[in-house]
Amino acid sequence: MISIILLPPGIEYVRYLREFARYYDVFIVEVPDVEGVRRYLNGEIDFDQLLYEIEYFDVNYAREFYGVLRELNKDGIDVLPIDPYGLISMKIRIKAITGGLSSVIMSNEERYIAYMETKIAEAYKGYNSALFRRSFDDSVRWIIRYARLDAERIKFRSELRARELTRVLGALRGRDVLIHTDHYNEILAEYLGSKLMCMPSVVRLSDVISRKLGVKVFRHPGLALTHNYLYGITMDENREYLLGAQALIYTILRMKVLSDVDRGGSLGNRAVLIDNSLIRFTYNLGLSEARRLFHRLMEVPKDAFRVRLRRA
């Protein structure tokens, strides 16, 4: 049996991943196959040492996620890191940082990844600049730009990974295999299915949690926007812009609200419910409401930079 599990980002979802993955013989994770990861899984180095070997955006999430991988590996489940796109991307960035990129002869795949990562980095930089300037319209436009680029990256990433997975899965016949991927990446099942000539089952971890908590877990606006680009679902300009605006408000609210919530352990369910409420709230916003809320959220309190001096 081959299954693909879609994992949303967030510490609150990782413990559910642990519960689900332990029923499989093999767990193929979407992380680059580098020496540091293999050594960490085998207990040869600690997490702080692993940080020198991997790329990460949230150290707390990385600690929880890789900790689960290590536990599963220790319990006898074969944890296999496979992410050819991420591996190539990481090598390109290291060469760029060390100044050796110009001397490297790159393949067509490597050139495309370098181009794609450069464009995505530009979109991310533009988005952050727009936020700093508190420009609602520019922020929305950069979110839309980012989502379009990300959809193209997902397609190429899925194709590369599907090729590698097809090769590896041939040696795993007769074993139950779970393949991890990001919650954006449902299209991997189609790419892999076309090569295996059979469709793997897809498990959305959000649906598993939904049944456990007795609530409907919604897809956030940024995910909906990317999904539409990914599958070629047409949107008029007003719908596209509204989704971008809703995604902007959701991103800001999630950062402000969930940053103070304990998202691990027994309180993880609370974080899931709060996140779901934020998604529902943002979908109910019209464009003018989103614009007004954006400016309210981006206001800096008058005393934010006030310095109080105490006499000695």
C-alpha atoms as one frame of an Amber mdcrd trajectory, in Angstrom:
protein
   0.000   0.000   0.000   1.250   3.454  -0.936  -0.253   6.540   0.675   0.592
  10.238   0.480   0.025  12.389   3.565  -0.393  16.155   3.252   1.082  17.872
   6.307   0.059  21.458   7.126   2.820  23.630   8.626   2.650  24.110  12.382
   3.807  22.331  15.501   0.206  21.545  16.388  -0.050  19.100  13.467   3.173
  17.169  14.037   1.919  14.949  16.863  -0.885  13.736  14.618   1.736  12.870
  12.011   3.489  10.688  14.591   0.259   8.856  15.406  -0.513   8.222  11.748
   2.959   7.302  10.443   3.629   4.600  13.038   1.260   2.214  11.230   3.511
   2.089   8.140   6.695   0.174   7.374   8.392   2.998   5.464   8.037   6.764
   5.824   9.437   8.807   2.919   9.847  12.429   3.978  10.246  15.529   1.824
  13.603  16.670   3.176  16.967  16.678   1.361  18.977  13.472   1.706  22.125
  14.950   3.269  24.590  13.334   5.646  23.492  15.443   8.619  19.893  14.241
   8.345  20.944  10.605   8.152  23.265  10.995  11.148  20.548  12.720  13.174
  18.014   9.988  12.435  20.540   7.397  13.612  21.210   9.298  16.844  24.784
  10.246  15.954  24.308  14.022  16.325  21.896  16.212  18.298  19.407  18.733
  16.944  21.686  21.744  17.395  24.290  20.040  15.213  21.611  19.164  12.647
  20.787  22.869  12.222  24.136  23.346  10.471  23.086  20.811   7.835  19.504
  21.819   6.982  17.506  24.843   5.879  14.583  25.865   8.078  12.178  28.759
   8.620  10.922  27.939  12.115  13.418  26.364  14.496  10.706  25.187  16.905
   8.788  23.440  14.126  12.002  21.899  12.778  12.866  20.598  16.255   9.454
  18.953  16.615   9.311  17.586  13.069  12.798  16.082  12.974  12.279  14.780
  16.510   9.284  12.776  15.279  11.327  11.411  12.370  14.005  10.283  14.800
  11.435   8.584  17.065   9.870   6.747  14.128  13.272   5.599  12.907  14.147
   4.383  16.400  10.873   2.442  16.544  11.835   0.415  13.479  10.132   2.426
  10.744  12.435   3.091   7.795  12.573   6.885   7.415  13.859   7.819   3.953
  14.582  11.484   3.061  13.833  12.172  -0.617  13.628  15.724  -1.973  15.680
  16.178  -5.166  14.446  19.757  -5.720  15.364  20.788  -2.179  18.759  19.106
  -2.434  19.631  20.900  -5.674  18.296  24.205  -4.324  20.381  23.860  -1.167
  23.569  23.138  -3.134  22.958  26.145  -5.405  22.471  28.467  -2.421  25.635
  27.192  -0.725  27.629  27.794  -3.923  26.121  31.293  -4.244  27.000  32.157
  -0.640  30.575  30.929  -1.004  31.033  32.729  -4.320  31.578  29.584  -6.355
  28.348  29.537  -8.358  29.821  31.194 -11.452  32.328  28.357 -11.865  29.695
  25.611 -11.701  28.383  24.044 -14.902  24.662  23.565 -14.249  22.210  21.192
 -15.870  18.913  22.410 -17.310  17.149  21.319 -14.121  19.618  23.213 -11.942
  19.322  26.356 -14.057  15.539  26.262 -13.826  15.634  25.779 -10.040  18.098
  28.664  -9.685  15.821  30.856 -11.814  12.692  29.835  -9.901  14.229  30.343
  -6.467  15.523  33.769  -7.509  12.064  34.861  -8.674  10.410  33.532  -5.516
  12.990  35.300  -3.353  12.250  38.537  -5.231   8.517  38.092  -4.591   9.121
  37.411  -0.908  11.368  40.474  -0.639   8.780  42.605  -2.433   6.046  41.388
  -0.092   8.076  42.218   3.011   8.923  45.650   1.590   5.233  46.326   0.943
   4.370  45.300   4.502   7.074  47.596   5.863   5.585  50.466   3.850   2.090
  49.392   4.991   0.864  49.269   1.401  -2.227  47.083   1.202  -2.410  46.958
  -2.601   1.275  46.187  -3.100   1.147  43.494  -0.418  -1.795  41.807  -2.147
  -0.116  42.010  -5.549   3.043  40.385  -4.198   1.016  37.611  -2.547  -0.638
  36.884  -5.887   2.733  36.943  -7.633   4.209  34.594  -5.032   1.294  32.152
  -5.295   1.639  31.959  -9.093   5.358  31.266  -8.851   4.853  28.750  -6.063
   2.343  26.832  -8.172   4.943  26.476 -10.926   7.566  25.432  -8.388   5.226
  22.792  -6.943   4.682  21.285 -10.395   8.395  21.018 -11.142   9.216  19.843
  -7.629   6.541  17.140  -7.913   7.880  15.934 -11.251  11.432  15.587  -9.907
  10.266  13.843  -6.761   7.894  11.524  -8.615  10.792  10.302 -10.777  12.919
   9.544  -7.721  10.035   7.973  -5.815   9.220   5.679  -8.735  12.776   4.381
  -8.704  12.799   3.836  -4.916   9.319   2.329  -4.653  10.325  -0.490  -6.978
  12.507  -1.904  -4.206   9.775  -1.503  -1.576   7.101  -3.774  -3.038   5.090
  -5.605  -0.415   5.696  -2.938   2.249   3.284  -0.267   3.443   4.747   3.092
   2.419   3.714   6.554   3.582   4.977   9.518   1.551   5.067  12.910   3.272
   4.607  16.152   1.400   3.513  19.705   2.107  -0.214  20.419   2.346   0.043
  22.459  -0.886   1.346  19.494  -2.832  -1.644  17.246  -3.507  -0.732  17.209
  -7.186   2.200  14.903  -6.345  -0.310  12.034  -6.302  -1.162  12.668  -9.965
   2.484  12.908 -11.036   3.371   9.737  -9.147   0.234   7.891 -10.232   0.985
   8.521 -13.909   4.376   6.871 -13.490   3.209   3.942 -11.337   0.069   3.415
 -13.445  -1.986   3.351 -10.265  -3.190   6.183  -8.043  -1.796   6.270  -4.486
  -4.258   7.142  -1.758  -4.118  10.684  -0.393  -4.542  11.438   3.303  -5.082
  15.049   4.322  -3.921  15.365   7.901  -6.339  18.258   8.335  -9.199  15.833
   7.588  -7.870  13.372  10.194  -7.817  16.163  12.774 -11.237  17.342  11.638
 -12.751  13.962  12.471 -10.970  13.807  15.836 -12.099  17.283  16.887 -15.550
  17.112  15.341 -15.091  20.296  13.301 -14.667  21.090   9.642 -11.120  22.283
   9.010 -11.011  24.870   6.213  -8.386  25.515   3.537  -6.925  28.975   4.109
  -7.203  31.630   1.341  -3.512  31.473   0.362  -3.805  27.736  -0.160  -7.001
  28.186  -2.170  -5.283  30.769  -4.374  -2.265  28.533  -5.025  -4.556  25.539
  -5.621  -6.418  27.462  -8.334  -3.167  28.287 -10.148  -1.934  24.731  -9.694
  -4.981  23.160 -11.333  -5.680  25.921 -13.849  -8.958  26.983 -12.226  -9.976
  30.267 -13.817 -10.671  33.299 -11.654 -11.715  36.772 -12.690  -9.512  39.624
 -11.479 -11.890  40.559  -8.656 -11.980  37.018  -7.253  -8.219  36.660  -7.558
  -7.600  39.977  -5.806 -10.080  39.204  -3.035  -8.423  35.856  -2.318  -5.066
  37.621  -2.220  -6.446  40.197   0.229  -7.982  37.504   2.427  -4.683  35.582
   2.364  -2.870  38.743   3.470  -5.183  39.298   6.444  -5.040  35.620   7.413
  -1.226  35.633   7.385  -1.017  38.724   9.605  -3.714  37.527  12.015  -2.176
  34.069  12.332   1.196  35.539  13.188  -0.268  37.947  15.765  -2.684  35.505
  17.404  -0.893  32.151  17.362   2.498  33.528  18.366   1.227  33.666  21.968
  -0.445  30.238  21.940   1.290  27.077  23.124   0.956  25.029  19.937   2.611
  21.844  21.144   1.567  19.007  23.415  -1.961  18.834  24.780  -2.738  22.433
  23.783  -2.157  21.723  20.092  -5.875  21.167  19.517  -6.558  24.656  20.811
  -4.194  26.085  18.205  -5.927  24.104  15.433  -9.320  25.452  16.490  -8.037
  29.031  16.705  -6.416  28.741  13.285  -9.643  27.382  11.826 -11.598  30.291
  13.302  -9.176  32.759  11.725  -9.663  31.114   8.318 -13.446  31.318   8.603
 -13.207  34.956   9.681 -11.004  35.997   6.745 -13.282  34.296   4.199 -16.138
  36.497   5.428 -14.198  39.687   4.674 -14.980  41.815   1.657 -12.257  43.833
  -0.042 -13.024  47.125   1.702 -13.236  45.354   5.070  -9.907  43.637   4.453
  -8.317  46.959   3.518  -9.553  48.689   6.690  -8.497  45.767   8.885  -5.051
  45.702   7.293  -4.388  49.322   8.244  -5.662  48.724  11.767  -3.431  45.679
  12.189  -0.403  47.536  10.817  -0.768  50.526  13.120   2.190  51.056  15.425
   1.170  52.018  18.997   2.239  55.562  19.862   4.261  54.406  22.853   5.850
  51.423  21.106   9.274  53.070  21.041   8.975  55.169  24.182  11.977  54.850
  26.452  11.387  55.231  30.153  14.313  56.394  32.231  14.527  55.628  35.911
  16.535  57.835  38.188  19.411  56.166  39.998
